[in-house]
Short mmCIF file of C-alpha atoms in Angstrom, two decimals:
data_model
loop_
_atom_site.label_atom_id
_atom_site.label_comp_id
_atom_site.label_asym_id
_atom_site.label_seq_id
_atom_site.Cartn_x
_atom_site.Cartn_y
_atom_site.Cartn_z
CA UNK A 1 0.03 0.00 0.19
CA UNK A 2 2.80 2.02 1.19
CA UNK A 3 4.29 2.15 -2.66
CA UNK A 4 0.87 2.72 -4.02
CA UNK A 5 0.77 6.19 -1.92
CA UNK A 6 4.27 7.02 -2.74
CA UNK A 7 3.77 6.49 -6.31
CA UNK A 8 0.62 8.72 -6.36
CA UNK A 9 2.62 11.32 -4.38
CA UNK A 10 5.28 11.24 -6.96
CA UNK A 11 2.83 11.65 -9.96
CA UNK A 12 1.04 14.46 -8.29
CA UNK A 13 4.64 16.49 -8.41
CA UNK A 14 3.77 16.68 -11.94
CA UNK A 15 0.36 18.20 -11.71
CA UNK A 16 1.43 21.78 -11.72
CA UNK A 17 3.56 21.27 -14.92
CA UNK A 18 0.60 19.55 -16.44
CA UNK A 19 -1.95 22.17 -15.50
CA UNK A 20 -0.14 25.04 -16.64
CA UNK A 21 0.94 23.75 -19.64
CA UNK A 22 -2.65 22.92 -20.43
CA UNK A 23 -3.95 26.10 -19.07
CA UNK A 24 -1.83 28.30 -21.48
CA UNK A 25 -2.62 26.24 -24.38
CA UNK A 26 -6.14 26.04 -24.11
CA UNK A 27 -6.40 29.85 -23.77
CA UNK A 28 -3.64 29.96 -26.83
CA UNK A 29 -6.01 27.38 -28.71
CA UNK A 30 -9.25 29.31 -28.14
CA UNK A 31 -7.52 32.46 -29.19
CA UNK A 32 -5.92 31.17 -32.34
CA UNK A 33 -8.89 29.00 -32.82
CA UNK A 34 -11.39 31.73 -32.79
CA UNK A 35 -8.85 33.19 -35.45
CA UNK A 36 -9.11 30.45 -37.79
CA UNK A 37 -12.99 29.74 -37.13
CA UNK A 38 -13.44 33.38 -38.30
CA UNK A 39 -11.02 32.85 -41.49
CA UNK A 40 -13.17 29.82 -42.63
CA UNK A 41 -16.10 31.89 -42.75
CA UNK A 42 -14.90 34.90 -44.88
CA UNK A 43 -15.14 35.56 -48.61
CA UNK A 44 -11.42 35.60 -49.06
CA UNK A 45 -10.40 32.15 -50.60
CA UNK A 46 -6.90 32.53 -49.62
CA UNK A 47 -7.88 33.04 -46.04
CA UNK A 48 -10.13 29.94 -46.10
CA UNK A 49 -7.81 27.82 -47.43
CA UNK A 50 -5.25 28.73 -45.31
CA UNK A 51 -7.30 27.71 -42.11
CA UNK A 52 -8.27 24.48 -43.96
CA UNK A 53 -4.55 23.46 -44.53
CA UNK A 54 -3.86 24.04 -41.01
CA UNK A 55 -6.62 22.27 -39.98
CA UNK A 56 -5.97 19.09 -41.94
CA UNK A 57 -2.16 19.29 -41.36
CA UNK A 58 -2.79 19.39 -37.48
CA UNK A 59 -5.52 16.88 -37.32
CA UNK A 60 -3.70 14.50 -39.48
CA UNK A 61 -0.64 13.94 -37.38
CA UNK A 62 0.06 12.60 -34.22
CA UNK A 63 0.80 15.37 -31.16
CA UNK A 64 3.79 13.53 -30.62
CA UNK A 65 5.45 14.05 -34.05
CA UNK A 66 4.48 17.72 -33.91
CA UNK A 67 6.15 18.17 -30.26
CA UNK A 68 9.22 16.45 -31.81
CA UNK A 69 9.38 18.35 -34.67
CA UNK A 70 8.89 21.75 -32.58
CA UNK A 71 11.00 20.94 -29.75
CA UNK A 72 13.89 19.19 -31.88
CA UNK A 73 13.62 19.71 -35.39
CA UNK A 74 13.33 23.21 -35.41
CA UNK A 75 16.39 24.06 -33.33
CA UNK A 76 18.24 22.06 -35.66
CA UNK A 77 16.93 23.48 -38.71
CA UNK A 78 17.29 27.26 -37.54
CA UNK A 79 20.99 26.00 -36.16
CA UNK A 80 21.64 24.73 -39.81
CA UNK A 81 21.23 28.40 -41.14
CA UNK A 82 23.99 29.32 -38.77
CA UNK A 83 21.53 30.89 -35.84
CA UNK A 84 22.57 29.94 -32.43
CA UNK A 85 18.79 28.50 -31.35
CA UNK A 86 18.42 26.45 -28.18
CA UNK A 87 15.04 26.36 -26.44
CA UNK A 88 16.60 26.08 -23.40
CA UNK A 89 17.65 29.96 -23.91
CA UNK A 90 14.05 31.10 -24.35
CA UNK A 91 12.50 29.70 -21.41
CA UNK A 92 13.19 25.84 -21.59
CA UNK A 93 11.35 22.77 -22.91
CA UNK A 94 7.69 23.67 -21.69
CA UNK A 95 7.89 26.66 -24.25
CA UNK A 96 7.82 24.46 -27.37
CA UNK A 97 5.59 22.31 -25.47
CA UNK A 98 2.94 24.69 -24.43
CA UNK A 99 3.10 26.14 -28.22
CA UNK A 100 2.35 22.73 -29.74
CA UNK A 101 -0.42 21.78 -27.43
CA UNK A 102 -1.92 25.52 -28.20
CA UNK A 103 -1.58 25.11 -31.88
CA UNK A 104 -2.94 21.78 -31.79
CA UNK A 105 -6.15 22.55 -29.65
CA UNK A 106 -6.46 25.67 -32.07
CA UNK A 107 -7.53 23.39 -34.72
CA UNK A 108 -9.70 21.23 -32.92
CA UNK A 109 -11.39 24.59 -31.27
CA UNK A 110 -11.41 26.36 -34.96
CA UNK A 111 -14.13 23.36 -35.64
CA UNK A 112 -15.89 23.65 -32.43
CA UNK A 113 -16.04 27.17 -32.85
CA UNK A 114 -17.08 27.29 -36.32
CA UNK A 115 -19.87 24.98 -35.77
CA UNK A 116 -21.02 27.04 -32.91
CA UNK A 117 -21.13 30.24 -34.89
CA UNK A 118 -23.10 28.21 -37.44
CA UNK A 119 -25.67 27.05 -35.03
CA UNK A 120 -26.81 30.78 -34.62
CA UNK A 121 -30.01 31.57 -36.57
CA UNK A 122 -28.68 33.83 -39.53
CA UNK A 123 -31.79 36.21 -38.66
CA UNK A 124 -29.54 37.45 -35.90
CA UNK A 125 -26.99 38.56 -38.30
CA UNK A 126 -29.05 40.27 -40.27
CA UNK A 127 -31.01 42.23 -37.26
CA UNK A 128 -27.86 43.37 -35.88
CA UNK A 129 -26.92 44.68 -39.44
CA UNK A 130 -30.43 46.36 -39.90
CA UNK A 131 -29.21 48.28 -36.89
CA UNK A 132 -26.28 49.77 -38.59
CA UNK A 133 -23.94 47.40 -37.21
CA UNK A 134 -20.72 46.23 -39.03
CA UNK A 135 -20.00 42.75 -39.63
CA UNK A 136 -17.25 42.99 -37.03
CA UNK A 137 -19.35 44.33 -34.29
CA UNK A 138 -22.38 42.38 -34.99
CA UNK A 139 -20.13 38.95 -34.76
CA UNK A 140 -18.67 40.67 -31.23
CA UNK A 141 -22.08 41.61 -29.64
CA UNK A 142 -24.57 39.38 -30.91
CA UNK A 143 -23.26 36.11 -32.69
CA UNK A 144 -20.14 35.27 -30.58
CA UNK A 145 -21.65 35.79 -26.92
CA UNK A 146 -24.42 33.43 -28.01
CA UNK A 147 -21.88 30.75 -29.64
CA UNK A 148 -20.30 30.84 -26.34
CA UNK A 149 -23.19 29.24 -24.69
CA UNK A 150 -23.39 26.44 -27.27
CA UNK A 151 -19.78 25.73 -27.46
CA UNK A 152 -19.19 25.77 -23.60
CA UNK A 153 -19.56 22.09 -23.25
CA UNK A 154 -17.29 21.15 -26.22
CA UNK A 155 -14.47 23.72 -25.10
CA UNK A 156 -14.36 22.03 -21.69
CA UNK A 157 -14.21 18.52 -23.32
CA UNK A 158 -11.33 19.92 -25.60
CA UNK A 159 -9.81 20.75 -22.24
CA UNK A 160 -10.01 17.26 -20.78
CA UNK A 161 -8.50 15.72 -23.83
CA UNK A 162 -5.81 18.19 -23.80
CA UNK A 163 -4.77 17.56 -20.30
CA UNK A 164 -4.48 13.80 -21.34
CA UNK A 165 -2.39 14.72 -24.59
CA UNK A 166 0.04 16.33 -22.38
CA UNK A 167 1.12 13.15 -21.12
CA UNK A 168 3.27 12.97 -24.25
CA UNK A 169 5.26 15.98 -23.40
CA UNK A 170 7.49 13.85 -21.28
CA UNK A 171 9.24 12.81 -24.88
CA UNK A 172 10.22 16.48 -25.42
CA UNK A 173 11.72 17.09 -22.06
CA UNK A 174 8.71 18.33 -19.87
CA UNK A 175 8.43 16.73 -16.34
CA UNK A 176 4.92 16.41 -16.18
CA UNK A 177 2.47 13.79 -14.51
CA UNK A 178 3.48 11.07 -16.49
CA UNK A 179 7.21 11.50 -16.74
CA UNK A 180 7.45 12.19 -12.86
CA UNK A 181 5.96 8.48 -12.64
CA UNK A 182 8.33 6.98 -15.43
CA UNK A 183 11.39 8.40 -13.26
CA UNK A 184 10.38 7.07 -10.04
CA UNK A 185 9.53 3.62 -12.09
CA UNK A 186 13.10 3.56 -13.12
CA UNK A 187 14.58 3.96 -9.88
CA UNK A 188 12.22 2.01 -7.99
CA UNK A 189 11.28 -0.83 -10.18
CA UNK A 190 7.63 -0.11 -8.55
CA UNK A 191 6.04 -0.24 -12.21
CA UNK A 192 2.29 -0.86 -11.23
CA UNK A 193 2.23 1.21 -8.25
CA UNK A 194 4.12 3.71 -10.35
CA UNK A 195 1.64 3.86 -13.35
CA UNK A 196 -1.65 3.43 -11.20
CA UNK A 197 -0.15 6.66 -9.33
CA UNK A 198 0.01 8.50 -12.44
CA UNK A 199 -3.37 7.65 -13.64
CA UNK A 200 -5.18 8.56 -10.41
CA UNK A 201 -3.17 11.97 -10.55
CA UNK A 202 -4.99 12.40 -14.20
CA UNK A 203 -8.42 11.66 -12.78
CA UNK A 204 -8.18 14.20 -10.20
CA UNK A 205 -8.00 16.74 -13.31
CA UNK A 206 -10.47 15.27 -15.60
CA UNK A 207 -13.25 14.02 -13.47
CA UNK A 208 -14.28 16.68 -11.70
CA UNK A 209 -14.04 18.81 -15.10
CA UNK A 210 -16.24 16.49 -16.89
CA UNK A 211 -18.68 16.55 -13.99
CA UNK A 212 -19.01 20.21 -14.33
CA UNK A 213 -19.70 20.00 -17.92
CA UNK A 214 -22.38 17.42 -17.41
CA UNK A 215 -23.66 19.47 -14.75
CA UNK A 216 -23.89 22.60 -17.08
CA UNK A 217 -25.30 20.77 -20.06
CA UNK A 218 -28.15 19.27 -17.80
CA UNK A 219 -28.95 22.82 -16.72
CA UNK A 220 -29.00 24.32 -20.54
CA UNK A 221 -31.31 21.34 -21.16
CA UNK A 222 -33.88 22.19 -18.64
CA UNK A 223 -33.35 25.73 -19.48
CA UNK A 224 -34.15 24.94 -23.32
CA UNK A 225 -37.43 22.47 -22.09
CA UNK A 226 -38.73 25.51 -19.70
CA UNK A 227 -38.47 28.18 -22.91
CA UNK B 1 -37.51 64.20 -53.82
CA UNK B 2 -38.88 60.61 -52.54
CA UNK B 3 -37.77 59.00 -49.84
CA UNK B 4 -37.25 55.65 -51.30
CA UNK B 5 -36.23 55.51 -55.06
CA UNK B 6 -36.09 52.01 -56.60
CA UNK B 7 -34.92 52.14 -60.06
CA UNK B 8 -34.89 48.94 -62.41
CA UNK B 9 -34.06 46.73 -59.30
CA UNK B 10 -33.42 43.30 -60.80
CA UNK B 11 -32.19 40.38 -58.16
CA UNK B 12 -31.05 36.70 -59.28
CA UNK B 13 -30.21 33.71 -57.54
CA UNK B 14 -27.95 31.90 -59.77
CA UNK B 15 -30.39 31.16 -62.92
CA UNK B 16 -33.22 32.23 -60.92
CA UNK B 17 -34.50 35.84 -61.20
CA UNK B 18 -36.98 36.52 -58.68
CA UNK B 19 -36.92 40.42 -59.42
CA UNK B 20 -37.28 41.34 -63.00
CA UNK B 21 -37.03 44.95 -62.95
CA UNK B 22 -38.90 47.11 -60.15
CA UNK B 23 -39.35 50.72 -60.29
CA UNK B 24 -40.89 52.32 -57.24
CA UNK B 25 -41.11 55.44 -55.09
CA UNK B 26 -42.10 56.08 -51.73
CA UNK B 27 -42.86 59.34 -50.37
CA UNK B 28 -41.96 60.67 -47.00
CA UNK B 29 -44.92 59.72 -44.72
CA UNK B 30 -46.16 57.40 -47.02
CA UNK B 31 -47.35 53.50 -46.09
CA UNK B 32 -46.94 51.41 -49.06
CA UNK B 33 -48.05 47.84 -48.58
CA UNK B 34 -46.93 45.18 -50.95
CA UNK B 35 -48.88 42.03 -51.54
CA UNK B 36 -48.75 39.03 -53.72
CA UNK B 37 -48.61 35.41 -53.58
CA UNK B 38 -45.53 33.51 -51.95
CA UNK B 39 -42.41 33.43 -54.08
CA UNK B 40 -43.40 36.39 -55.97
CA UNK B 41 -40.63 38.43 -54.78
CA UNK B 42 -41.96 40.69 -52.36
CA UNK B 43 -39.84 39.82 -49.54
CA UNK B 44 -36.86 39.76 -51.79
CA UNK B 45 -37.44 43.68 -52.63
CA UNK B 46 -37.87 44.62 -49.37
CA UNK B 47 -34.83 43.00 -48.42
CA UNK B 48 -33.09 44.47 -51.47
CA UNK B 49 -33.96 48.00 -50.11
CA UNK B 50 -31.63 47.67 -47.10
CA UNK B 51 -29.30 45.14 -48.77
CA UNK B 52 -29.76 42.28 -46.65
CA UNK B 53 -29.97 40.66 -50.21
CA UNK B 54 -27.48 42.13 -53.03
CA UNK B 55 -29.26 43.63 -55.87
CA UNK B 56 -28.21 42.04 -59.18
CA UNK B 57 -29.06 45.18 -61.02
CA UNK B 58 -31.00 48.53 -60.41
CA UNK B 59 -30.08 51.15 -58.22
CA UNK B 60 -31.72 52.38 -54.33
CA UNK B 61 -32.33 55.84 -53.23
CA UNK B 62 -32.78 56.83 -49.82
CA UNK B 63 -33.40 60.27 -48.72
CA UNK B 64 -31.46 60.88 -52.67
CA UNK B 65 -28.34 58.95 -51.26
CA UNK B 66 -27.44 55.90 -53.18
CA UNK B 67 -27.00 52.85 -51.63
CA UNK B 68 -23.83 51.11 -51.99
CA UNK B 69 -21.59 48.14 -50.12
CA UNK B 70 -19.57 51.16 -48.91
CA UNK B 71 -22.10 53.34 -47.05
CA UNK B 72 -24.40 50.56 -46.24
CA UNK B 73 -24.15 50.62 -42.18
CA UNK B 74 -24.93 54.36 -42.40
CA UNK B 75 -27.83 53.80 -44.69
CA UNK B 76 -29.07 50.96 -42.85
CA UNK B 77 -29.32 52.72 -39.60
CA UNK B 78 -31.64 55.23 -41.48
CA UNK B 79 -33.89 52.21 -42.25
CA UNK B 80 -35.48 50.06 -39.32
CA UNK B 81 -36.59 46.47 -40.07
CA UNK B 82 -39.08 44.46 -38.43
CA UNK B 83 -39.01 40.34 -39.38
CA UNK B 84 -41.22 38.01 -39.60
CA UNK B 85 -39.26 35.84 -36.62
CA UNK B 86 -38.91 38.79 -34.73
CA UNK B 87 -35.17 38.22 -34.13
CA UNK B 88 -34.74 39.68 -31.00
CA UNK B 89 -31.24 39.23 -29.38
CA UNK B 90 -32.08 36.04 -27.17
CA UNK B 91 -28.85 36.71 -24.76
CA UNK B 92 -29.81 40.41 -24.17
CA UNK B 93 -33.23 41.96 -21.84
CA UNK B 94 -35.65 43.84 -23.83
CA UNK B 95 -34.20 47.31 -22.53
CA UNK B 96 -30.51 45.68 -23.81
CA UNK B 97 -32.24 45.03 -27.25
CA UNK B 98 -33.14 48.56 -27.28
CA UNK B 99 -30.06 50.11 -26.32
CA UNK B 100 -27.73 47.77 -28.27
CA UNK B 101 -27.64 49.81 -31.36
CA UNK B 102 -27.64 53.35 -30.31
CA UNK B 103 -24.52 52.66 -27.74
CA UNK B 104 -22.64 50.86 -30.18
CA UNK B 105 -23.63 52.11 -33.39
CA UNK B 106 -23.95 55.83 -32.49
CA UNK B 107 -22.20 55.87 -29.27
CA UNK B 108 -24.73 57.24 -27.28
CA UNK B 109 -24.51 57.12 -23.55
CA UNK B 110 -26.02 54.39 -21.75
CA UNK B 111 -28.18 56.86 -19.59
CA UNK B 112 -29.51 58.55 -22.98
CA UNK B 113 -30.16 55.31 -24.79
CA UNK B 114 -32.21 53.98 -21.96
CA UNK B 115 -34.03 56.67 -21.29
CA UNK B 116 -34.88 56.48 -25.18
CA UNK B 117 -35.82 52.80 -24.75
CA UNK B 118 -37.91 53.22 -22.04
CA UNK B 119 -40.15 55.85 -23.94
CA UNK B 120 -40.31 53.29 -27.07
CA UNK B 121 -41.32 50.57 -24.77
CA UNK B 122 -44.25 52.92 -23.21
CA UNK B 123 -45.21 53.68 -26.74
CA UNK B 124 -45.57 49.77 -27.79
CA UNK B 125 -47.08 48.80 -24.24
CA UNK B 126 -44.38 47.28 -22.55
CA UNK B 127 -42.65 49.43 -20.40
CA UNK B 128 -42.97 46.82 -17.59
CA UNK B 129 -41.17 44.05 -19.68
CA UNK B 130 -37.90 46.06 -19.62
CA UNK B 131 -36.00 43.88 -17.77
CA UNK B 132 -37.21 40.55 -19.06
CA UNK B 133 -35.93 38.58 -21.74
CA UNK B 134 -37.47 37.84 -25.12
CA UNK B 135 -38.39 33.92 -24.33
CA UNK B 136 -40.60 35.31 -21.52
CA UNK B 137 -42.52 37.29 -23.96
CA UNK B 138 -45.38 36.15 -26.09
CA UNK B 139 -45.16 36.27 -29.93
CA UNK B 140 -46.86 39.33 -30.14
CA UNK B 141 -45.06 41.00 -27.47
CA UNK B 142 -41.45 40.15 -28.90
CA UNK B 143 -42.94 41.48 -32.44
CA UNK B 144 -43.81 45.12 -30.28
CA UNK B 145 -40.67 44.83 -28.82
CA UNK B 146 -38.69 44.42 -32.52
CA UNK B 147 -40.90 47.43 -33.82
CA UNK B 148 -39.15 49.55 -30.65
CA UNK B 149 -35.73 48.29 -31.23
CA UNK B 150 -36.34 49.13 -35.01
CA UNK B 151 -36.94 52.76 -33.82
CA UNK B 152 -34.06 53.14 -31.63
CA UNK B 153 -32.20 54.38 -34.57
CA UNK B 154 -34.60 57.36 -35.33
CA UNK B 155 -35.01 55.77 -38.51
CA UNK B 156 -36.51 57.73 -41.68
CA UNK B 157 -38.09 54.43 -43.14
CA UNK B 158 -39.23 51.18 -41.42
CA UNK B 159 -39.13 48.09 -43.25
CA UNK B 160 -41.94 45.46 -42.18
CA UNK B 161 -41.35 41.59 -43.45
CA UNK B 162 -44.29 39.95 -42.87
CA UNK B 163 -44.46 41.27 -39.53
CA UNK B 164 -47.51 39.23 -38.42
CA UNK B 165 -47.14 35.79 -40.37
CA UNK B 166 -45.48 33.98 -37.46
CA UNK B 167 -48.06 35.05 -34.85
CA UNK B 168 -50.72 33.26 -33.38
CA UNK B 169 -54.02 34.66 -34.61
CA UNK B 170 -55.22 36.33 -30.86
CA UNK B 171 -51.81 38.54 -31.33
CA UNK B 172 -52.01 40.00 -34.60
CA UNK B 173 -54.31 42.51 -33.78
CA UNK B 174 -51.82 43.86 -30.81
CA UNK B 175 -49.07 44.27 -33.59
CA UNK B 176 -51.01 45.92 -35.89
CA UNK B 177 -52.35 48.51 -33.64
CA UNK B 178 -48.60 49.62 -33.24
CA UNK B 179 -47.90 50.01 -36.86
CA UNK B 180 -51.22 51.78 -37.07
CA UNK B 181 -50.03 54.22 -34.79
CA UNK B 182 -46.80 54.58 -36.56
CA UNK B 183 -48.68 55.42 -39.61
CA UNK B 184 -50.43 58.08 -37.84
CA UNK B 185 -47.61 59.73 -36.92
CA UNK B 186 -46.45 60.46 -40.32
CA UNK B 187 -43.76 57.24 -40.36
CA UNK B 188 -42.59 56.00 -43.71
CA UNK B 189 -43.28 52.36 -44.21
CA UNK B 190 -43.08 49.71 -46.77
CA UNK B 191 -45.04 46.72 -45.52
CA UNK B 192 -44.74 42.93 -46.88
CA UNK B 193 -48.37 41.77 -45.67
CA UNK B 194 -51.05 39.08 -45.95
CA UNK B 195 -53.30 41.24 -44.04
CA UNK B 196 -55.30 42.78 -46.69
CA UNK B 197 -57.55 44.28 -43.81
CA UNK B 198 -54.74 46.50 -42.60
CA UNK B 199 -53.48 47.40 -46.04
CA UNK B 200 -56.94 48.52 -46.62
CA UNK B 201 -57.11 50.65 -43.82
CA UNK B 202 -53.49 51.99 -43.62
CA UNK B 203 -51.87 52.02 -47.05
CA UNK B 204 -51.46 55.09 -49.10
CA UNK B 205 -50.36 52.78 -51.77
CA UNK B 206 -50.72 49.14 -52.61
CA UNK B 207 -48.82 47.20 -55.04
CA UNK B 208 -49.67 43.73 -56.09
CA UNK B 209 -46.53 41.51 -57.00
CA UNK B 210 -46.20 38.25 -59.12
CA UNK B 211 -43.50 36.74 -60.71
CA UNK B 212 -41.10 39.12 -60.16
CA UNK B 213 -42.95 42.01 -61.65
CA UNK B 214 -45.31 44.89 -60.31
CA UNK B 215 -48.41 43.86 -61.84
CA UNK B 216 -50.67 46.41 -60.39
CA UNK B 217 -50.61 49.50 -57.66
CA UNK B 218 -52.44 52.08 -56.70
CA UNK B 219 -54.53 53.42 -53.99
CA UNK B 220 -56.08 50.66 -51.63
CA UNK B 221 -59.34 51.33 -53.14
CA UNK B 222 -58.32 50.56 -56.37
CA UNK B 223 -55.91 47.67 -56.21
CA UNK B 224 -58.21 45.57 -53.35
CA UNK B 225 -61.25 46.80 -54.15
CA UNK B 226 -61.50 47.13 -57.83
CA UNK B 227 -58.58 45.41 -59.35
CA UNK B 228 -58.01 45.79 -63.15
CA UNK B 229 -55.49 42.64 -63.64
CA UNK B 230 -56.81 39.31 -63.84
CA UNK B 231 -53.92 38.42 -61.80
CA UNK B 232 -54.92 40.56 -59.05
CA UNK B 233 -58.54 39.46 -59.26
CA UNK B 234 -57.62 35.99 -59.11
CA UNK B 235 -54.89 36.31 -56.01
CA UNK B 236 -57.77 38.45 -54.46
CA UNK B 237 -60.47 35.83 -54.57
CA UNK B 238 -58.22 33.51 -52.91
CA UNK B 239 -57.24 35.36 -50.17
CA UNK B 240 -60.08 37.74 -49.44
#
């Protein structure tokens, strides 16, 4: 039993790293995702193509591969141009990790946001425009606030997914939950307790979040039924 | 100078020509009712006036100014629009629905906008609903709020797109009463409607549209009481 507790406590040391990377990444993902979603709605074919290619690339490749490219591939490429570049000079290996997670979740968030915007009745945009609002103002004041309520559950689900996905970041030098467990395993050989501890540490983060989403969805469903 | 001048208006959706050359003037203070079967182009014509549909050809002048893609936001604020399905903003309270335009588009202060909003709500008889959300209002009340919202920008013209078609029959009267009240006060109005009684009582001019053309136009007595064209007679015999 003692080993299980120890394994769990060791894994918990990774919680701050996992949470910080996930939080920064989800904020970055939401901001870039919104930008991509807006790009996919405009008349300009070039912007629409850029958004589409970006989403296809990110969704079509494993995040571990993206992380390896960002953390190790890009520094070597830049160094080959004769520029001295190491991530450790720019804040450490957490930086490429956060960037990859943020860019990755942006692709998924853009789809979520796009479908949220499309779910709003087009009469809302017409009513806003007929008051003299520009397209941008109508988006900001009328469409996006309504879309946010629709996409909130999907947004939180994406956060849960992202927390679990950060487990690949041990491969690019971030000592998060899984990496702490792996390191303890390789010194103590307590393999089962180590990874059970890791699993429980992730669940502490993800299960309350999932419960929160379910509660919100039930509340919204009740509100719909009442209206 | 007419309040609205429509010259050679053409609108096509792909190969389908919905408006085939419309010429029409609306004078200041005039109430124009547009009637016709569904698919005749009457709603499209109304929506072309404030460019919710982009005309394929022709010109629209509001108060002498040509409406273009560039000046559209400014021109739209001179034209209030009331929709069949109300289109109130569900995430805003009634009073916020009425202040959102003046505060954001015209940069009025919250206080001035709220004061004007309350006056308009009183005018449509819904001052006590100011803090409610649209979903808690009946259809008739929502449409009256929508009319008040259209008035917040002090428009020169109000455009109505079948304002009573989505309402339960017992709520049609309250909305028409508000519209009659506006007409009496001299508001310039263009109304796409199936309410022949309203057209007869309030309109200064009625136009009957069919298949993208204006088939017949004139006073309500002429068009509704004594139509000359066969198609008008045929339509009226079905709806009256």
